[in-house]
mmCIF file of the C-alpha atoms, coordinates in Angstrom:
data_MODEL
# 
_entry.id   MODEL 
# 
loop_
_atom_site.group_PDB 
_atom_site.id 
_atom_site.type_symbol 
_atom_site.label_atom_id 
_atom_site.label_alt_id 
_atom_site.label_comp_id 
_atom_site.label_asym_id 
_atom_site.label_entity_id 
_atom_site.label_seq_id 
_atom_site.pdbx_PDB_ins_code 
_atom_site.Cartn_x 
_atom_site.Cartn_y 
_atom_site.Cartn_z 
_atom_site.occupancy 
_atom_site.B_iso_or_equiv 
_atom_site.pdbx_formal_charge 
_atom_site.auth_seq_id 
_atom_site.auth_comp_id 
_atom_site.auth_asym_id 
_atom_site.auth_atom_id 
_atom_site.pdbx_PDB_model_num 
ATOM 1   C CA . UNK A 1 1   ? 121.140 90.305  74.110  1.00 0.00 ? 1   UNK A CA 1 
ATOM 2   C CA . UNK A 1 2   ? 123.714 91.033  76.763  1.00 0.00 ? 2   UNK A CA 1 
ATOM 3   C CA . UNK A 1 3   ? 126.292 89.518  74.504  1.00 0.00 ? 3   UNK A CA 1 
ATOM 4   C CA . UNK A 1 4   ? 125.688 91.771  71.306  1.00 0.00 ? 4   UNK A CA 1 
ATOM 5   C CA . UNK A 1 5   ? 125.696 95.261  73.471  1.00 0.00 ? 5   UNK A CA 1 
ATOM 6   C CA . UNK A 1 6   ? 128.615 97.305  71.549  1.00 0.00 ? 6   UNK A CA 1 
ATOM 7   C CA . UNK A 1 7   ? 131.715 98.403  74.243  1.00 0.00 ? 7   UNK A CA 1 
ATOM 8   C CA . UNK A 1 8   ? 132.851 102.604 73.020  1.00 0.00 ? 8   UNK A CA 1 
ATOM 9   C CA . UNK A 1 9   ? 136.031 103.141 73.235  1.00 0.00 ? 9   UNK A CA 1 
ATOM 10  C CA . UNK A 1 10  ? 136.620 104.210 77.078  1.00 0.00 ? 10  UNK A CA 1 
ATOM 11  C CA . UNK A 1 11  ? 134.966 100.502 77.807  1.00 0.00 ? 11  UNK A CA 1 
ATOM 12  C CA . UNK A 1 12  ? 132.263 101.127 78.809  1.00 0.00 ? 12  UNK A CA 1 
ATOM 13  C CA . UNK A 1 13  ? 128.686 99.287  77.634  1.00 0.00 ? 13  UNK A CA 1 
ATOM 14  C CA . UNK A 1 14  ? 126.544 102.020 75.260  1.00 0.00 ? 14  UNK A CA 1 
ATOM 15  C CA . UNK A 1 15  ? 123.363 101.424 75.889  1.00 0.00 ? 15  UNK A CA 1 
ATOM 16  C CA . UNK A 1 16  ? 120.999 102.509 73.336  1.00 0.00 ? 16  UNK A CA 1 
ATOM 17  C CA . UNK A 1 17  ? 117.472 100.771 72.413  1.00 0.00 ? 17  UNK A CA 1 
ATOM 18  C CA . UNK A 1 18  ? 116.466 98.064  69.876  1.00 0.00 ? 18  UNK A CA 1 
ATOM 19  C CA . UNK A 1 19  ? 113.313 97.221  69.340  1.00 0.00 ? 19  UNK A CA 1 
ATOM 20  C CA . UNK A 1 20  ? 113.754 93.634  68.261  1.00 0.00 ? 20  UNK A CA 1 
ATOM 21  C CA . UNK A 1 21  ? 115.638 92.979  71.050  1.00 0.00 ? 21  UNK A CA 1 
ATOM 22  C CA . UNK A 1 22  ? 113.007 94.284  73.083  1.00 0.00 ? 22  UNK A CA 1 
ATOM 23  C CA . UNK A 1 23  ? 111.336 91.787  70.941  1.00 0.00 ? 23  UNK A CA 1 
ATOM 24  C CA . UNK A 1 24  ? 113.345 88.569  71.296  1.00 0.00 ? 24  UNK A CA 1 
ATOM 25  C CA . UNK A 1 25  ? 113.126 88.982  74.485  1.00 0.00 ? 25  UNK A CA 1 
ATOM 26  C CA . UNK A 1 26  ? 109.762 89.107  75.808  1.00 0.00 ? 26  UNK A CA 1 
ATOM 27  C CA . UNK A 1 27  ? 108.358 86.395  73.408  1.00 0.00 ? 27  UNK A CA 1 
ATOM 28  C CA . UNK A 1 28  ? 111.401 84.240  75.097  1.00 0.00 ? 28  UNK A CA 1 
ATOM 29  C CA . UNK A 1 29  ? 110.050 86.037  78.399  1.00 0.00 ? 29  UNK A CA 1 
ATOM 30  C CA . UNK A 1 30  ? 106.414 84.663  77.573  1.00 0.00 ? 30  UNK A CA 1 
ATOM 31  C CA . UNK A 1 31  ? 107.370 81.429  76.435  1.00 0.00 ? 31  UNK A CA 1 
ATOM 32  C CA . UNK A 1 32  ? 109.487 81.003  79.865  1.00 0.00 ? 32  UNK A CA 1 
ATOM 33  C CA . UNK A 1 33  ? 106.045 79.665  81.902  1.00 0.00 ? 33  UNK A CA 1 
ATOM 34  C CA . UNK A 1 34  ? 108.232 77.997  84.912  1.00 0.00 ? 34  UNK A CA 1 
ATOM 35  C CA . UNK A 1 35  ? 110.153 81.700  84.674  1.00 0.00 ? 35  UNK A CA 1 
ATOM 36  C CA . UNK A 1 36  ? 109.700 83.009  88.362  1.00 0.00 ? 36  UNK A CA 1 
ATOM 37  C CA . UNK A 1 37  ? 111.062 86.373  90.037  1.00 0.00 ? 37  UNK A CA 1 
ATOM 38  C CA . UNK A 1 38  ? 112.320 86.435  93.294  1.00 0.00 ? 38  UNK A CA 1 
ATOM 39  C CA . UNK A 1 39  ? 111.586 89.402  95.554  1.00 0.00 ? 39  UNK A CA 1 
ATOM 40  C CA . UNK A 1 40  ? 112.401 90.170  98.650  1.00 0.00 ? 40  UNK A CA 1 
ATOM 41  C CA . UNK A 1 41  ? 111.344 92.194  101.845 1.00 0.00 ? 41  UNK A CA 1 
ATOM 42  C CA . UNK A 1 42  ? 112.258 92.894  105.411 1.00 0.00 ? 42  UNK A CA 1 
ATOM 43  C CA . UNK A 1 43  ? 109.723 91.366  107.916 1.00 0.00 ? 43  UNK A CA 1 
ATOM 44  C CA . UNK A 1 44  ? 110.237 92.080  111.690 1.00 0.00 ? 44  UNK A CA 1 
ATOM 45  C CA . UNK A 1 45  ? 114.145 92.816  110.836 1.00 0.00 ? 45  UNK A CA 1 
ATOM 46  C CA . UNK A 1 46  ? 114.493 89.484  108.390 1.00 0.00 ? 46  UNK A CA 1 
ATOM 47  C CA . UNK A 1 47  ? 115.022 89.188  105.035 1.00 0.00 ? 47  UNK A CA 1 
ATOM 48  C CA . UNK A 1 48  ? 112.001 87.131  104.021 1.00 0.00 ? 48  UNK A CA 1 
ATOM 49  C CA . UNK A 1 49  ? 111.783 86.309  99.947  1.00 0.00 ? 49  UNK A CA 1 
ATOM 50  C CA . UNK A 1 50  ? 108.644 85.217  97.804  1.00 0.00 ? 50  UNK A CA 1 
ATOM 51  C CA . UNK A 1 51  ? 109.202 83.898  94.607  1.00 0.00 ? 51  UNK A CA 1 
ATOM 52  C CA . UNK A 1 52  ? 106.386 84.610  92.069  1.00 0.00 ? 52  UNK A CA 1 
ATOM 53  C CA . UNK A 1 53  ? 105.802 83.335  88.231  1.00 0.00 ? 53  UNK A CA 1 
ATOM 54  C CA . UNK A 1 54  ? 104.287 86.620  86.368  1.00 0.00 ? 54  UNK A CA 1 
ATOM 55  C CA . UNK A 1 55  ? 104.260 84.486  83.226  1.00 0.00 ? 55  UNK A CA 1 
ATOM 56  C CA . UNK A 1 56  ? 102.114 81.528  84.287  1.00 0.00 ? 56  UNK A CA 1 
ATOM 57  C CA . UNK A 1 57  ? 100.097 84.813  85.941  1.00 0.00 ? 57  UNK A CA 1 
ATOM 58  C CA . UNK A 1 58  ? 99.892  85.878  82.291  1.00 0.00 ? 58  UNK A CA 1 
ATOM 59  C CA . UNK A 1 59  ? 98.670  82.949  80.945  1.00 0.00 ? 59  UNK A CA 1 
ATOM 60  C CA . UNK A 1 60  ? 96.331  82.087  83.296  1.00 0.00 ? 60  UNK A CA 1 
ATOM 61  C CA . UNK A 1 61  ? 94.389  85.690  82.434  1.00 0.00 ? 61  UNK A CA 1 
ATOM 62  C CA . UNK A 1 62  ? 94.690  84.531  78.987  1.00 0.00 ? 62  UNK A CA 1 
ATOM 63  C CA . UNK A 1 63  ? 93.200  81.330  79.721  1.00 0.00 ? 63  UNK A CA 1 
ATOM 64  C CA . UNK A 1 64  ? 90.286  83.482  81.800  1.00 0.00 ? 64  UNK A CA 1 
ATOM 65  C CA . UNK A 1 65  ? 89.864  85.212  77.976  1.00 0.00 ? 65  UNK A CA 1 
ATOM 66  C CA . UNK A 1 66  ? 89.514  81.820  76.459  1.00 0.00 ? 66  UNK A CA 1 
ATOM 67  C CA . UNK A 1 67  ? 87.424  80.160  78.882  1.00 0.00 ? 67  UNK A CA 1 
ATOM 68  C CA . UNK A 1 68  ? 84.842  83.633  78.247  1.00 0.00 ? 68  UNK A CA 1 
ATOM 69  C CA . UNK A 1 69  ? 84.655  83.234  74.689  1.00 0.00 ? 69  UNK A CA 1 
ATOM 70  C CA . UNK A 1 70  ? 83.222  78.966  75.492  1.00 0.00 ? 70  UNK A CA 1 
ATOM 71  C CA . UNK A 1 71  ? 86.919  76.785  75.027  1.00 0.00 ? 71  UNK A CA 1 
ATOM 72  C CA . UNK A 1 72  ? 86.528  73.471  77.161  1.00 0.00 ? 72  UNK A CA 1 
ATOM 73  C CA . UNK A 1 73  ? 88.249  74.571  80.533  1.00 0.00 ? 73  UNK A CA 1 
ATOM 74  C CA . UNK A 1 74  ? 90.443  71.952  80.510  1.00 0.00 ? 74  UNK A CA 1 
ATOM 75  C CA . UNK A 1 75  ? 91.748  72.780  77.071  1.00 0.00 ? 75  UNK A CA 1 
ATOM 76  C CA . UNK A 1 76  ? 91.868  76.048  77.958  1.00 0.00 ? 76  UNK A CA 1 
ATOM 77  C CA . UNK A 1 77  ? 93.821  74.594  80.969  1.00 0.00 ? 77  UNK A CA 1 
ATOM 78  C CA . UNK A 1 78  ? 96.104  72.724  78.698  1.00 0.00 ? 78  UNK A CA 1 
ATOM 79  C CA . UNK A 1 79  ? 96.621  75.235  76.157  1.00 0.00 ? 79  UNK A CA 1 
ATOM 80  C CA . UNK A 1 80  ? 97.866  78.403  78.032  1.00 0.00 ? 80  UNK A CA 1 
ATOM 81  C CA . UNK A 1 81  ? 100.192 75.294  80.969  1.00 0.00 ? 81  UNK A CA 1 
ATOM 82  C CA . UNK A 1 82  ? 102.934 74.952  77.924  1.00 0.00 ? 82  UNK A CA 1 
ATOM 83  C CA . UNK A 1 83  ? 101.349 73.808  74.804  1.00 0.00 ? 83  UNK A CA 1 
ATOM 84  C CA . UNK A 1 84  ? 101.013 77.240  73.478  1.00 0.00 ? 84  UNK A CA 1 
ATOM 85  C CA . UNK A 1 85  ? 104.049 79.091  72.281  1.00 0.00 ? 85  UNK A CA 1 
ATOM 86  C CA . UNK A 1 86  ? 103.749 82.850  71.576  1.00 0.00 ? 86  UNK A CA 1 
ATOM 87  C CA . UNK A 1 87  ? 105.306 83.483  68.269  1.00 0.00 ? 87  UNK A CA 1 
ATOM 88  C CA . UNK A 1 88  ? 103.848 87.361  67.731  1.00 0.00 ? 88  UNK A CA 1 
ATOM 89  C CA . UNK A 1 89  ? 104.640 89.545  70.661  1.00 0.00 ? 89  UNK A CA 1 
ATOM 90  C CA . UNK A 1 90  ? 103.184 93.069  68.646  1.00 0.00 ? 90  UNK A CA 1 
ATOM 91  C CA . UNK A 1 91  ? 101.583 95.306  70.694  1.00 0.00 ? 91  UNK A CA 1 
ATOM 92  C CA . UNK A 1 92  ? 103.681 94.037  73.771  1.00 0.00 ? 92  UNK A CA 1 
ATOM 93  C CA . UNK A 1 93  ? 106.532 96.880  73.853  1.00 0.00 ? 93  UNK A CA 1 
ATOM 94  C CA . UNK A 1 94  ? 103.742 100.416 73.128  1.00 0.00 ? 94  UNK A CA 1 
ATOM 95  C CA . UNK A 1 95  ? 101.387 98.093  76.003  1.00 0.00 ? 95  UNK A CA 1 
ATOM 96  C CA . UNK A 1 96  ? 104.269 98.149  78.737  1.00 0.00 ? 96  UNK A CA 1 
ATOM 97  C CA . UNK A 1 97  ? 105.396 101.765 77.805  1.00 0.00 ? 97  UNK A CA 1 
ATOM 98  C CA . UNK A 1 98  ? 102.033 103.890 77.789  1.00 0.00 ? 98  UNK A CA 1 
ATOM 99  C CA . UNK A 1 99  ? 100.432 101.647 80.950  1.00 0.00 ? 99  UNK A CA 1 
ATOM 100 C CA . UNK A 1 100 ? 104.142 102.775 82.666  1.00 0.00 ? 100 UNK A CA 1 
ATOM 101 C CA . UNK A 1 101 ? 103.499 106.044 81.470  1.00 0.00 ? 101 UNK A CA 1 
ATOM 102 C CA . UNK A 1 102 ? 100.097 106.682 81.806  1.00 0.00 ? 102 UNK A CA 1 
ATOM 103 C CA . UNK A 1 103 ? 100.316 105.540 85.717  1.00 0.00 ? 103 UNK A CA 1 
ATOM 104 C CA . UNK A 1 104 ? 103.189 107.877 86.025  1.00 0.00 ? 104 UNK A CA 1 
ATOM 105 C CA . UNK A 1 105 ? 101.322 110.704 84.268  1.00 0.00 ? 105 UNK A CA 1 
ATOM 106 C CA . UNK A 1 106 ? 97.964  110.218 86.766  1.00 0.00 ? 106 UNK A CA 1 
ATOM 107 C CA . UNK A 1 107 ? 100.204 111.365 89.494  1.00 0.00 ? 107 UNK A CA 1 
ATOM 108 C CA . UNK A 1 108 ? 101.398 107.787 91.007  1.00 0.00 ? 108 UNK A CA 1 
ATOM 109 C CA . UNK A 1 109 ? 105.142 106.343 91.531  1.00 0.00 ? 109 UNK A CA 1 
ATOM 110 C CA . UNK A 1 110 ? 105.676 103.474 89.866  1.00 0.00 ? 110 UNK A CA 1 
ATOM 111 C CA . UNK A 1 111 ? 107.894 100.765 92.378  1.00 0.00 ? 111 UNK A CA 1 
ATOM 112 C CA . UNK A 1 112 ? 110.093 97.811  90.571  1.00 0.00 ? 112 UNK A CA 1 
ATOM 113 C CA . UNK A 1 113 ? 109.611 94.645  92.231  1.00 0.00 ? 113 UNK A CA 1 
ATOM 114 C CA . UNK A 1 114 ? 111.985 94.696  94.378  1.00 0.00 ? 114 UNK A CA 1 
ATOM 115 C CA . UNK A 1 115 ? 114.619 92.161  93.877  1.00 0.00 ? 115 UNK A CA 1 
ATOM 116 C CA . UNK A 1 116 ? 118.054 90.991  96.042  1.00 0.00 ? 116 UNK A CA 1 
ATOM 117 C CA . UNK A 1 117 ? 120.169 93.946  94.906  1.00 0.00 ? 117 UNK A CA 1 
ATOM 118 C CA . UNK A 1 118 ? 117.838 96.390  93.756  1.00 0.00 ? 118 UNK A CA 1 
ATOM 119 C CA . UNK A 1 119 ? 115.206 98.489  94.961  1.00 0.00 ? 119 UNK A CA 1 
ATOM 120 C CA . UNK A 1 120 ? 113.822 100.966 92.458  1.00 0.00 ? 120 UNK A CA 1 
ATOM 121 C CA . UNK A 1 121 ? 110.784 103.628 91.235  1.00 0.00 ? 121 UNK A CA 1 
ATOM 122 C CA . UNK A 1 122 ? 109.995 105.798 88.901  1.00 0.00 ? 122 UNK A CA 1 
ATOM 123 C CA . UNK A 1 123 ? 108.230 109.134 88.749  1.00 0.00 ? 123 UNK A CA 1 
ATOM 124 C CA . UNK A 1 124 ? 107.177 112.544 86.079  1.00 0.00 ? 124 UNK A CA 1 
ATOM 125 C CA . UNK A 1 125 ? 108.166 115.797 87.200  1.00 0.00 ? 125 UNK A CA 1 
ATOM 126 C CA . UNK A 1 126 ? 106.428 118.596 85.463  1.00 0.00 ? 126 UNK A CA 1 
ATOM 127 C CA . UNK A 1 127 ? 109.384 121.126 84.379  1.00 0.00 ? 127 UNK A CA 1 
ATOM 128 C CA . UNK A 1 128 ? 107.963 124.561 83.509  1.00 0.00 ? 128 UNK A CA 1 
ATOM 129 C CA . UNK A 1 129 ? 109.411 127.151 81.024  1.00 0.00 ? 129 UNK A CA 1 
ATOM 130 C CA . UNK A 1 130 ? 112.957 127.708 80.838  1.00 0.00 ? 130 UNK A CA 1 
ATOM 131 C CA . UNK A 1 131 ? 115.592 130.065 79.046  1.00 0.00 ? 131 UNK A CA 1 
ATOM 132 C CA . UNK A 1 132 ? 119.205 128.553 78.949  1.00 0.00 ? 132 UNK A CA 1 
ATOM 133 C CA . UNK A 1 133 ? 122.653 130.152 77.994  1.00 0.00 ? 133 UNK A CA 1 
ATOM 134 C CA . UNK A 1 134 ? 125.990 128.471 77.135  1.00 0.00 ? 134 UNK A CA 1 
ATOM 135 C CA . UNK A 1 135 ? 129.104 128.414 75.086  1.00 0.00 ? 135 UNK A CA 1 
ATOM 136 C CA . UNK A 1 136 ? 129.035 126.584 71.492  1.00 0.00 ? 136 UNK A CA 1 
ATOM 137 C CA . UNK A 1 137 ? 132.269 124.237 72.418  1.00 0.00 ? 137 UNK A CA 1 
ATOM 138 C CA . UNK A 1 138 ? 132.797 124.258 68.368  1.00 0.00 ? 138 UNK A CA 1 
ATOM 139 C CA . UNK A 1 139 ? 132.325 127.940 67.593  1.00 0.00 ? 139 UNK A CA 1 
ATOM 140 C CA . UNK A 1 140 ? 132.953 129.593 71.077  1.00 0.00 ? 140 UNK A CA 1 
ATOM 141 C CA . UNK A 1 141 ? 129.159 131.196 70.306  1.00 0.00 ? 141 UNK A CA 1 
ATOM 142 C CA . UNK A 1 142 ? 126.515 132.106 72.850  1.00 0.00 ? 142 UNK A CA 1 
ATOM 143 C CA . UNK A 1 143 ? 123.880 129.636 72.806  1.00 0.00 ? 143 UNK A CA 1 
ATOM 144 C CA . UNK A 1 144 ? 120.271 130.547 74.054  1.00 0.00 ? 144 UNK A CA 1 
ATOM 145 C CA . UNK A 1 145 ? 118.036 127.823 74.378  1.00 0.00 ? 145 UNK A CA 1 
ATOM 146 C CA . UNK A 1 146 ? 114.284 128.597 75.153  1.00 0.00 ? 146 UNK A CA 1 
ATOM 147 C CA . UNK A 1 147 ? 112.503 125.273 76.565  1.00 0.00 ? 147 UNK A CA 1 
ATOM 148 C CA . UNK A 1 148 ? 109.120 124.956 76.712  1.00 0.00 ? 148 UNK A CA 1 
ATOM 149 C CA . UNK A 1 149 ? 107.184 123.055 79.673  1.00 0.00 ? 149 UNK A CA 1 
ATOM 150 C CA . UNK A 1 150 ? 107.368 119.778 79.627  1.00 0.00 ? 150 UNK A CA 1 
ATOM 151 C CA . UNK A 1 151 ? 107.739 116.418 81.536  1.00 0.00 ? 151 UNK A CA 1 
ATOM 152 C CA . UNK A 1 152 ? 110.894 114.564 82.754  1.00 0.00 ? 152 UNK A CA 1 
ATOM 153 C CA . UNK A 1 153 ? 111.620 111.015 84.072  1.00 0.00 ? 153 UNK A CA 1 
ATOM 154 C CA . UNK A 1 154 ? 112.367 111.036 87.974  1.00 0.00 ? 154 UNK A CA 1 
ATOM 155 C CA . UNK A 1 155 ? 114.278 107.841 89.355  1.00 0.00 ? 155 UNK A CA 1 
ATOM 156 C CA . UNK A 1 156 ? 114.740 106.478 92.437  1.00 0.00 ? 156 UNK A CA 1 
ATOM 157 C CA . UNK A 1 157 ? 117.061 104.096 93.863  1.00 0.00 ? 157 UNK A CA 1 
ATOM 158 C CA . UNK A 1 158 ? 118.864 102.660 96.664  1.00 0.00 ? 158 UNK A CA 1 
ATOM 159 C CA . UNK A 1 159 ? 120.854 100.246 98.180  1.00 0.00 ? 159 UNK A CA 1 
ATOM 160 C CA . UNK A 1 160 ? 118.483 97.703  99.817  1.00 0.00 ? 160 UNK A CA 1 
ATOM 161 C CA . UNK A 1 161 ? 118.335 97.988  103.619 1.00 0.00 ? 161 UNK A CA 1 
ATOM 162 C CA . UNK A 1 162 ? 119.513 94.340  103.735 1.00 0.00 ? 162 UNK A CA 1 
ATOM 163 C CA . UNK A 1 163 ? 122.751 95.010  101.554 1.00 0.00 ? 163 UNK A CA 1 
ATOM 164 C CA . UNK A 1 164 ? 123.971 98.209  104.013 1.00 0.00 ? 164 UNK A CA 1 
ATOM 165 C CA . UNK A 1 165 ? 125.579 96.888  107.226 1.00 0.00 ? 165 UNK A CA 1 
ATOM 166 C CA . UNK A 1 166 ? 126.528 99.822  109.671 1.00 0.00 ? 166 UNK A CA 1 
ATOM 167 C CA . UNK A 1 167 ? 130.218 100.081 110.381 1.00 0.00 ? 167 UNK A CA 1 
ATOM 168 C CA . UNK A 1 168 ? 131.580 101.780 113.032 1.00 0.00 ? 168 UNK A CA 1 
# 
């Protein structure tokens, strides 16, 4: 995926949204079961990390489905360990973007796992009703633009506390 994002003209990556990337790559993600994240935390001043496998997490609530609906627990076992591969991933990219936004809209932040060089959240911010003015940059025109209340993305992020080093 990283190798097919288009470059404009000042060099820079445009990022825009495809759907069958999004695709591609969580049925790679989900067929990935040794794929593990590695987060990390301060502990008593320390950098401590903790590596943890969300796919073989996954599975193993699949496997919890299969085993409630009478499969052998071993084959259940066997099935969801690496002999399955996920081939239809519909469903996968609305699930992950209204659970995101539903937490979001109950009032809660939504942290990233936090990862070597990143530490990130996300929030909604109600916006209420707005009247804006500018200049038409092809016509020279007024513009008015009435808005009407709505709900924006609010992001947070920082360099991790183990990444800043105070300098004198």
């Amino acid at each position: 995926i990283k190798n097919n994002v288009s470059v404009s003209k000042s060099g820079k990556p445009v990022r825009s949204f495809s759907r069958s990337d999004f695709d591609k790559l969580a049925k790679a993600f989900l067929n990935t079961v040794d794929y593990e994240i590695e987060t990390v935390s301060l502990k008593d001043g320390e950098v401590v990390t903790k590596k943890i496998e969300p796919v073989k997490a996954l599975r193993g609530m699949i496997q919890r489905i299969l085993l409630d609906f009478g499969v052998d627990k071993q084959e259940a076992a066997r099935i969801m360990d690496t002999a399955y591969e996920i081939r239809n991933v519909d469903g996968i990219y609305e699930l992950c973007s209204e659970l995101i936004y539903k937490y979001l809209e109950a009032g809660k932040k939504f942290d990233f796992i936090t990862k070597k060089d990143f530490v990130g959240s996300l929030t909604l911010k109600e916006v209420g009703d707005s009247v804006t003015e500018h200049k038409d940059i092809r016509t020279g025109d007024k513009i008015k633009v009435e808005k009407k209340a709505h709900k924006i993305l609010d992001k947070k992020s920082k360099t991790p506390k183990w990444l800043k080093k105070r300098l004198k």
